[in-house]
Amino acid sequence: MLRQALLALSASDKARALIMANPLTRDVVNRFVAGEAAGAALVATRRLQAEGMLVTIDFLGEDTVDPDRATAVTEEYVRLLDQLSAAGLSSQGRAEVSVKPTAVGLGLAEHGQNRALENLAKIASAARNAGTTVTVDMEDHPWVEGTLRLVTELRADFPDLGCVVQSYLRRSPEDCRDLAVAGSRVRLCKGAYRAPAGVGLAARSEVDLSYARCMRILLDGPGYPMLATHDPRLIRIAATMADRGGRPADSFEYQMLYGIRTDEQSRLAGDGSRVRVYLPYGSDWYGYLVRRLAERPANLAFFLRALRSRS
Ligand SMILES: Cc1cc2nc3c(=O)[nH]c(=O)nc-3n(C[C@H](O)[C@H](O)[C@H](O)COP(=O)(O)OP(=O)(O)OC[C@H]3O[C@@H](n4cnc5c(N)ncnc54)[C@H](O)[C@@H]3O)c2cc1C
């Protein structure tokens, strides 16, 4: 119930304006976001890499309805990749970027699909020049078909382009079977959105079971699975499945969000696993923050306490 209310709040312009204008929100934002400028993302990337992590950087923003904004986001990613390369941080995919299709035009009223395709191709090309790649994030369920179409088209030129499967969607095991091919980089997550009953699974236990099923398909296949979860039970299952299947530690990776379960990130990296941290930066942090609050009631309590103690 609370989760649904918070996810509805993430789409509310009124709530966005109220919360973003409140200077007391800053402490909470700082826990999940590297900073507002690309420089802050570079500093955090260098630190995480020194701690043995891989990184994927997200320039915050989504649901763009303005073509100029979609172009500006694309240019920001291209600049970021140039900076990562110049700083020696991106080679061999040590730092890559994650891009939301609606941030680069998928939701534009006119030619959204084409615009997103062109913009993603520019970013993927800059990534290639920087010795790294792109993962295309998966957003709310109405965007899934369009996003998978983008991935299929882009992979003709950029076969290492990553894509995302969300286990809360009923279609996902089938998507995993289609995507589990040689060289295919697939991020598996539970999904940060809600969908109607015919489309999505509602119960946490069902979503977890679906995650384990999808994970098995990906780990049994010849692709490169990217297991994005903080769930200790699923991480244990992943390790067992990989071990039993004889998968070398460098043939898949764990992924977690910046600021969440950092001890577990260090433990896994210390044990020789590949761990990639999803590192967001930028000033358009509202939707991202509310989704993190929705995932865990304790975060909401932390948020409310921060507001109360400072007001
Ligand atoms: C690298 C990465 C990329 C992602 N990309 C996408 C994407 O493209 N599309 C998409 O829909 N979703 C994406 N997500 C979000 C994902 O779908 C989940 O919403 C999120 O990861 C929480 O699910 P969980 O698997 O960690 O399990 P949960 O069952 O939600 O959490 C398990 C445990 O992890 C910890 N935890 C989880 N979330 C939080 C939090 N916010 N704050 C503090 N502790 C927490 C808690 O200890 C919790 O008990 C991504 C997640 C990661 C890690």
PDB file of N, CA, C and O in Angstrom, residues 23 27 48 76 80 91 170 177-178 190 194 231 241 253 272 282-283 288 290:
ATOM      1  N   PRO A  23      15.348  22.384   1.314  1.00  0.00           N
ATOM      2  CA  PRO A  23      16.800  22.185   1.475  1.00  0.00           C
ATOM      3  C   PRO A  23      17.128  21.050   2.446  1.00  0.00           C
ATOM      4  O   PRO A  23      18.222  20.492   2.410  1.00  0.00           O
ATOM      5  N   ASP A  27      20.422  15.853   2.877  1.00  0.00           N
ATOM      6  CA  ASP A  27      21.144  14.765   3.558  1.00  0.00           C
ATOM      7  C   ASP A  27      20.752  13.407   3.001  1.00  0.00           C
ATOM      8  O   ASP A  27      21.576  12.514   2.843  1.00  0.00           O
ATOM      9  N   LEU A  48      35.548   4.349  -5.801  1.00  0.00           N
ATOM     10  CA  LEU A  48      34.981   2.986  -5.843  1.00  0.00           C
ATOM     11  C   LEU A  48      35.937   2.029  -6.554  1.00  0.00           C
ATOM     12  O   LEU A  48      36.125   0.887  -6.120  1.00  0.00           O
ATOM     13  N   GLU A  76      25.416  15.335 -22.510  1.00  0.00           N
ATOM     14  CA  GLU A  76      26.031  15.169 -21.169  1.00  0.00           C
ATOM     15  C   GLU A  76      26.710  13.795 -21.072  1.00  0.00           C
ATOM     16  O   GLU A  76      27.828  13.679 -20.574  1.00  0.00           O
ATOM     17  N   LEU A  80      30.598  13.090 -20.506  1.00  0.00           N
ATOM     18  CA  LEU A  80      30.992  12.268 -19.349  1.00  0.00           C
ATOM     19  C   LEU A  80      31.939  11.144 -19.791  1.00  0.00           C
ATOM     20  O   LEU A  80      32.968  10.881 -19.154  1.00  0.00           O
ATOM     21  N   SER A  91      38.484   2.332 -19.289  1.00  0.00           N
ATOM     22  CA  SER A  91      38.987   1.243 -20.140  1.00  0.00           C
ATOM     23  C   SER A  91      38.532  -0.123 -19.619  1.00  0.00           C
ATOM     24  O   SER A  91      38.318  -0.303 -18.417  1.00  0.00           O
ATOM     25  N   ARG A 170       5.597 -10.699 -15.724  1.00  0.00           N
ATOM     26  CA  ARG A 170       5.300 -12.104 -16.040  1.00  0.00           C
ATOM     27  C   ARG A 170       6.067 -12.589 -17.274  1.00  0.00           C
ATOM     28  O   ARG A 170       6.386 -13.758 -17.401  1.00  0.00           O
ATOM     29  N   ARG A 177      15.134 -16.105 -21.806  1.00  0.00           N
ATOM     30  CA  ARG A 177      15.497 -17.164 -22.767  1.00  0.00           C
ATOM     31  C   ARG A 177      15.932 -16.547 -24.096  1.00  0.00           C
ATOM     32  O   ARG A 177      16.907 -16.967 -24.693  1.00  0.00           O
ATOM     33  N   ASP A 178      15.211 -15.498 -24.533  1.00  0.00           N
ATOM     34  CA  ASP A 178      15.577 -14.842 -25.805  1.00  0.00           C
ATOM     35  C   ASP A 178      16.932 -14.150 -25.704  1.00  0.00           C
ATOM     36  O   ASP A 178      17.675 -14.071 -26.676  1.00  0.00           O
ATOM     37  N   LYS A 190      14.732  -6.862  -9.749  1.00  0.00           N
ATOM     38  CA  LYS A 190      13.339  -7.197  -9.423  1.00  0.00           C
ATOM     39  C   LYS A 190      12.377  -6.255 -10.126  1.00  0.00           C
ATOM     40  O   LYS A 190      11.273  -6.641 -10.504  1.00  0.00           O
ATOM     41  N   ARG A 194       5.451  -0.714 -10.607  1.00  0.00           N
ATOM     42  CA  ARG A 194       4.282  -1.596 -10.402  1.00  0.00           C
ATOM     43  C   ARG A 194       3.617  -1.819 -11.750  1.00  0.00           C
ATOM     44  O   ARG A 194       3.689  -0.957 -12.620  1.00  0.00           O
ATOM     45  N   ASP A 231      19.463  -8.386  -2.221  1.00  0.00           N
ATOM     46  CA  ASP A 231      18.772  -9.407  -1.434  1.00  0.00           C
ATOM     47  C   ASP A 231      19.756 -10.516  -1.039  1.00  0.00           C
ATOM     48  O   ASP A 231      20.241 -11.261  -1.908  1.00  0.00           O
ATOM     49  N   MET A 241      24.415 -21.307  -7.540  1.00  0.00           N
ATOM     50  CA  MET A 241      24.143 -21.696  -8.943  1.00  0.00           C
ATOM     51  C   MET A 241      25.403 -21.554  -9.791  1.00  0.00           C
ATOM     52  O   MET A 241      25.720 -22.427 -10.609  1.00  0.00           O
ATOM     53  N   GLU A 253      28.553 -10.749 -13.089  1.00  0.00           N
ATOM     54  CA  GLU A 253      28.839  -9.776 -12.030  1.00  0.00           C
ATOM     55  C   GLU A 253      27.613  -9.519 -11.166  1.00  0.00           C
ATOM     56  O   GLU A 253      26.472  -9.744 -11.587  1.00  0.00           O
ATOM     57  N   GLY A 272      36.598 -11.887  -4.436  1.00  0.00           N
ATOM     58  CA  GLY A 272      37.007 -12.122  -5.819  1.00  0.00           C
ATOM     59  C   GLY A 272      35.879 -12.054  -6.836  1.00  0.00           C
ATOM     60  O   GLY A 272      36.073 -12.365  -8.013  1.00  0.00           O
ATOM     61  N   GLY A 282      23.523  14.187 -10.753  1.00  0.00           N
ATOM     62  CA  GLY A 282      22.677  15.132 -11.475  1.00  0.00           C
ATOM     63  C   GLY A 282      21.689  15.789 -10.528  1.00  0.00           C
ATOM     64  O   GLY A 282      21.538  15.382  -9.373  1.00  0.00           O
ATOM     65  N   SER A 283      21.007  16.797 -11.039  1.00  0.00           N
ATOM     66  CA  SER A 283      20.091  17.549 -10.161  1.00  0.00           C
ATOM     67  C   SER A 283      18.657  17.014 -10.235  1.00  0.00           C
ATOM     68  O   SER A 283      17.825  17.341  -9.399  1.00  0.00           O
ATOM     69  N   TYR A 288      14.236   9.116  -8.767  1.00  0.00           N
ATOM     70  CA  TYR A 288      15.159   8.097  -8.262  1.00  0.00           C
ATOM     71  C   TYR A 288      15.050   7.986  -6.744  1.00  0.00           C
ATOM     72  O   TYR A 288      14.952   6.883  -6.187  1.00  0.00           O
ATOM     73  N   VAL A 290      12.539   8.842  -4.720  1.00  0.00           N
ATOM     74  CA  VAL A 290      11.256   8.306  -4.231  1.00  0.00           C
ATOM     75  C   VAL A 290      11.193   6.790  -4.459  1.00  0.00           C
ATOM     76  O   VAL A 290      10.669   6.051  -3.628  1.00  0.00           O
TER      77      VAL A 290
END
